[in-house]
Coordinates of C-alpha atoms in Angstrom, one line a residue:
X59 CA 10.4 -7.7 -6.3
X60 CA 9.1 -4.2 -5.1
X61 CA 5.7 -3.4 -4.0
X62 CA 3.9 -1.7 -6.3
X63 CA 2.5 1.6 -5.2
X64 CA -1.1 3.4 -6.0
X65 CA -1.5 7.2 -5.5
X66 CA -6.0 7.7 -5.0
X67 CA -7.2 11.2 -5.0
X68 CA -10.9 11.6 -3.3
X69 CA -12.8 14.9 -4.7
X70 CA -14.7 16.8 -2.7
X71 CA -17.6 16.1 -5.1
X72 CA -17.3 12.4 -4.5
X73 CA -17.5 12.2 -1.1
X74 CA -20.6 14.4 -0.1
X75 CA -24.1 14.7 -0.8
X76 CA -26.3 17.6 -2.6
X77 CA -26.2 19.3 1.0
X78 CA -22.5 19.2 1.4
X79 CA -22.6 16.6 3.8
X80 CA -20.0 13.7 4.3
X81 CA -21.0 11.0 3.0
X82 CA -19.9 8.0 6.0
X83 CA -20.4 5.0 3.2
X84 CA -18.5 6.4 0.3
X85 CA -15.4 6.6 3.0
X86 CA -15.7 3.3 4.1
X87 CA -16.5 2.2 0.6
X88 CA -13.3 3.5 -0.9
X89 CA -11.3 2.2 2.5
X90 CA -12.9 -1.4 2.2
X91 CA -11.3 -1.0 -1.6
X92 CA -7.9 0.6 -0.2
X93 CA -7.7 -2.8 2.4
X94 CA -8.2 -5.0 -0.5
X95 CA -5.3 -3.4 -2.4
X96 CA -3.3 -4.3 0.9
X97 CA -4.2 -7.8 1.1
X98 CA -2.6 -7.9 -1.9
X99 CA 0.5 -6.2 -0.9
X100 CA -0.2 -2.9 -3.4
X101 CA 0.8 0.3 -1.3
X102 CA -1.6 3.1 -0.9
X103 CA -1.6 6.9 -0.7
X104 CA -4.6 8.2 -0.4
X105 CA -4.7 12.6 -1.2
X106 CA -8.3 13.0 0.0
X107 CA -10.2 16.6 -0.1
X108 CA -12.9 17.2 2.3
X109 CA -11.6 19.0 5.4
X110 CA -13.2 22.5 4.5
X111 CA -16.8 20.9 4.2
X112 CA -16.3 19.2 7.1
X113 CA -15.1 22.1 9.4
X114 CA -18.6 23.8 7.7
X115 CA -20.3 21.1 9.4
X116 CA -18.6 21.7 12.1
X117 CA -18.7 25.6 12.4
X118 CA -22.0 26.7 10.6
X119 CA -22.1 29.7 9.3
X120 CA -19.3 31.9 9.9
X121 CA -18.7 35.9 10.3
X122 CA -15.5 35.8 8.7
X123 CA -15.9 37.7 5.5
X124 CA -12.4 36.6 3.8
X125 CA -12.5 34.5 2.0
X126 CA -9.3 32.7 2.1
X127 CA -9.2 33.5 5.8
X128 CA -12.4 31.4 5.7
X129 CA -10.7 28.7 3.9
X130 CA -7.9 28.3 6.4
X131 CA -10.6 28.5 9.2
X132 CA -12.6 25.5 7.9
X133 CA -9.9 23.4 6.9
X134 CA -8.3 23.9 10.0
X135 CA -11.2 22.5 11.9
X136 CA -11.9 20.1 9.2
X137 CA -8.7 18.2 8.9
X138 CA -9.1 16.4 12.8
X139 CA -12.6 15.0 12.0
X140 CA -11.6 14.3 8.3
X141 CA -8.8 12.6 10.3
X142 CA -11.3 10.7 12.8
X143 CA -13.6 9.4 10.3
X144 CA -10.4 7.9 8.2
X145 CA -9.2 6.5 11.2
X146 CA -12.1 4.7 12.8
X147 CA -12.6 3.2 9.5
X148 CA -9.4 2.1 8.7
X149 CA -9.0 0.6 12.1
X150 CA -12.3 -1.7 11.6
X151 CA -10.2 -3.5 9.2
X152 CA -6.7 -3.2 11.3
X153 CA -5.0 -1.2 9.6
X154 CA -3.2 2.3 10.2
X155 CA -3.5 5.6 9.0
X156 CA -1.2 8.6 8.9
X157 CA -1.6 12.5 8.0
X158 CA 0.3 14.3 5.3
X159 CA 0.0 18.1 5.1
X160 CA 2.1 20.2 2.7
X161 CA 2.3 23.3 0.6
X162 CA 3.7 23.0 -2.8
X163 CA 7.1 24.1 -1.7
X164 CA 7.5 21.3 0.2
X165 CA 8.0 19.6 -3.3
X166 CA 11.0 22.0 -4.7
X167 CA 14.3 20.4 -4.9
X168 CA 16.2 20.3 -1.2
X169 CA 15.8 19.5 1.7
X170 CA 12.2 19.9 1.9
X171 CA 11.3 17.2 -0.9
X172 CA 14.1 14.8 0.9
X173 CA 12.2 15.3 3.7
X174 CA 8.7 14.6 2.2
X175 CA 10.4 11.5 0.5
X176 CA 11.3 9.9 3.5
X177 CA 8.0 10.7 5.4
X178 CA 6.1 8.6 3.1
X179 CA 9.1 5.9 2.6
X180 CA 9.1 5.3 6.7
X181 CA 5.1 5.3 6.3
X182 CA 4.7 3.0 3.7
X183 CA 8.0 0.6 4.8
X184 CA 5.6 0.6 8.4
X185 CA 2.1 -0.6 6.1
X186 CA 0.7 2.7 7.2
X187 CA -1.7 4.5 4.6
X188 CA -0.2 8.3 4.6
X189 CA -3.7 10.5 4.1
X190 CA -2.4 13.3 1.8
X191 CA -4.0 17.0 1.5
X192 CA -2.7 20.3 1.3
X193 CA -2.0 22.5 4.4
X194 CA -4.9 24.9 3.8
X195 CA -4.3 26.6 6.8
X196 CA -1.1 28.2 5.7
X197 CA -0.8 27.2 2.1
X198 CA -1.6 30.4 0.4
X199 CA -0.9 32.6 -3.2
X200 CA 2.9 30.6 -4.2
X201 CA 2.6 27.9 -1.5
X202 CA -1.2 26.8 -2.9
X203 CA -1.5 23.7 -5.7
X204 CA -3.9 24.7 -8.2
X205 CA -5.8 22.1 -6.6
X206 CA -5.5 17.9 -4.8
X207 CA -5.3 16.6 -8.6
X208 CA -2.3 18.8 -8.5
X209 CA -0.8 17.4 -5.3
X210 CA -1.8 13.5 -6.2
X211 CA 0.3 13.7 -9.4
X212 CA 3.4 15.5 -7.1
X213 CA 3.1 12.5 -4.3
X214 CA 2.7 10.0 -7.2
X215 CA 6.4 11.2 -9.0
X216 CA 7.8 11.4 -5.4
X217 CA 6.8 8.0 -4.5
X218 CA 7.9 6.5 -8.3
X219 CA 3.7 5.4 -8.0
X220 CA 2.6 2.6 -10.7
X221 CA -0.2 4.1 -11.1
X222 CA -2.4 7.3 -10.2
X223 CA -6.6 7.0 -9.5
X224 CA -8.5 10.5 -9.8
X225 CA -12.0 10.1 -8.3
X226 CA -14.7 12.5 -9.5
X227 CA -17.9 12.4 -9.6
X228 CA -18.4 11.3 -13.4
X229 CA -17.5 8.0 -15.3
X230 CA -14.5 9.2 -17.2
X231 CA -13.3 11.9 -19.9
X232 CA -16.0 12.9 -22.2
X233 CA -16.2 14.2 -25.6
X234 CA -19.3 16.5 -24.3
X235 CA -21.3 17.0 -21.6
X236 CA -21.7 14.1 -19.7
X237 CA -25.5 14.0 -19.3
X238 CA -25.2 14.4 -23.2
X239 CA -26.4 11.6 -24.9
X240 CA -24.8 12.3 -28.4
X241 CA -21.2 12.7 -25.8
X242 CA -18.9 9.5 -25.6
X243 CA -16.5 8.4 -22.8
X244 CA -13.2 8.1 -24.3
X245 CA -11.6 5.0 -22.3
X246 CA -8.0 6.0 -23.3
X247 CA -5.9 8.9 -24.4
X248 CA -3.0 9.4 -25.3
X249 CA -0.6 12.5 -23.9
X250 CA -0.2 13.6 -27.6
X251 CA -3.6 13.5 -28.5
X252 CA -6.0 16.5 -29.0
X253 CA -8.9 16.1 -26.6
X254 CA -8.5 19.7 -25.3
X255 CA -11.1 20.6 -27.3
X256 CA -13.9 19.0 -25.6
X257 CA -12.9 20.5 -22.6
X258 CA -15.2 23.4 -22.5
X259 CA -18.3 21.3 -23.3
X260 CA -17.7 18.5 -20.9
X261 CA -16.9 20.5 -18.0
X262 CA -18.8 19.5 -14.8
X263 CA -17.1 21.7 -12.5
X264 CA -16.1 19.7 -8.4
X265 CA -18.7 21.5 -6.6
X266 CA -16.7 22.8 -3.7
X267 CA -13.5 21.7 -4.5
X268 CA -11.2 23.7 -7.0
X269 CA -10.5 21.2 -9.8
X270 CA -12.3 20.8 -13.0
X271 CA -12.1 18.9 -15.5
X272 CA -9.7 20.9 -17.4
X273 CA -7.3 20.7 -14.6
X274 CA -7.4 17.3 -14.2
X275 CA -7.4 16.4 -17.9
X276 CA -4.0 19.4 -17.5
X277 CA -2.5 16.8 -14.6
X278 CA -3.8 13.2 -16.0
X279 CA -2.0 14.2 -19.2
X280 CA 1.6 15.9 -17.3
X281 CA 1.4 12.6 -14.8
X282 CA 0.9 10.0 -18.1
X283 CA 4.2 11.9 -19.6
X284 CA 6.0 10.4 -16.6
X285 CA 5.3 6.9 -17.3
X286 CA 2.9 6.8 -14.5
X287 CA -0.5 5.8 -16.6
X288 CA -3.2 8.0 -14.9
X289 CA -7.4 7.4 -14.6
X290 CA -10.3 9.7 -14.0
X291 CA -13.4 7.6 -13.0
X292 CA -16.3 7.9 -10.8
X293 CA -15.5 7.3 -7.2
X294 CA -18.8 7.1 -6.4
X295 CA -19.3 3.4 -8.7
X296 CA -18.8 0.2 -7.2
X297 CA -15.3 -1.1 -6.6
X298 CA -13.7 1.5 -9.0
X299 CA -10.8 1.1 -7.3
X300 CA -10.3 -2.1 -7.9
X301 CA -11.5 -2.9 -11.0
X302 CA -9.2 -0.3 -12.2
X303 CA -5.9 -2.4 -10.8
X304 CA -7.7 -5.3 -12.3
X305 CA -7.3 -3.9 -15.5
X306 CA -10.7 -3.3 -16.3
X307 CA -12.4 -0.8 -18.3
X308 CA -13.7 1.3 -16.0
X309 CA -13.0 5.5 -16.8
X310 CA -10.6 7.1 -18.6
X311 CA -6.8 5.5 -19.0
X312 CA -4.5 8.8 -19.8
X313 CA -0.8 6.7 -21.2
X314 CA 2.6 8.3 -22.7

């Protein structure tokens, strides 16, 4: 019997603070949940924003007035200590981790895909945890995903995932604002179902990142048409992870 396989996407919003800080504990919270899911031979891919805050931290304020160039800059920086925080953590509980950069192109039909396929086949057949995020530094116009959400549900249909985990920094998909007490959570929708509609009033926005909750509601619905059942939960709650694989009812469950 096969392994099954779990596709995690980290938002920017989930893993820093009000001062655009990375936050140390939600990392090794969410890897402590990632090891559990190996001890119990579930393989992970974890597509984690992040590296253009951290290059901020890194570089301060910066001259360059471009904005994209500015975006390549402090991802480019970024992705090594993004890289070095994922890697002292995983290896406190023995485990290995590998980076994944692409552009979206590396995801069209050819030899390119064939070649992303078996990166992350020789990874996972090896136990390592491939660490997925877009090449910022030379994805840009036709080579950009819309956003990580985008790139989570790509890597989940490459690797045939069970199931794919959006992390955000709110409890689910709501039929209103979320600090709205007369909004609800909706714990499961279906792909045919209308809930575009309380897009405009439940949007929270990702704070630095570029997905909001109309793209991910866009990519939770397109992944759930591919017989991969999709969540958006709140990364920052206890053991999300895994109360989600335990079939709890934690989020939002998008299903075909």
């Amino acid at each position: 019997m096969s392994k099954k396989r779990v596709v995690i996407k980290v938002g920017t919003n989930v893993m820093t603070n009000k001062d655009n800080r990375i936050l140390g504990p939600v990392l090794k919270e969410l890897v402590r949940q990632i090891a559990e899911l190996y001890e119990r031979d579930i393989m992970t891919v974890l597509v984690s924003s992040g590296s253009s805050i951290a290059g901020q931290e890194i570089l301060g304020e910066c001259n360059i007035k471009d904005k994209s160039i500015r975006r390549q800059v402090f991802s480019a920086v970024g992705q090594p200590r993004m890289m070095r925080h994922y890697y002292s953590i995983f290896h406190d509980y023995g485990m290995r981790c590998a980076q994944v950069l692409a552009t979206k192109r590396d995801f069209d039909s050819g030899k390119h895909r064939k070649n992303m396929i078996n990166c992350y086949e020789g990874l996972l057949s090896e136990g390592v945890i491939p660490i997925a995020n877009e090449d910022d530094a030379v994805s840009l116009t036709m080579s950009m995903f819309s956003d990580n959400d985008e790139l989570a549900s790509l890597v989940a249909e490459l690797i045939n995932a069970d199931k794919l985990i959006i992390l955000t920094d709110i409890e689910g998909f709501y039929t209103g604002h979320p600090d709205d007490e007369n909004s609800r959570k909706l714990n499961e929708v279906k792909v045919d179902q209308n809930v575009e509609k309380y897009v405009q009033t439940s949007e929270k926005g990702e704070g630095e990142g570029r997905g909001g909750m109309s793209s991910k509601l866009k990519i939770a619905k397109g992944t759930a048409n591919k017989n991969i059942p999709t969540y958006i939960a709140n990364g920052k709650r206890h053991n999300v992870i895994v109360d989600i694989i335990d079939g709890k009812d934690v989020g939002t469950k998008f299903t075909n």
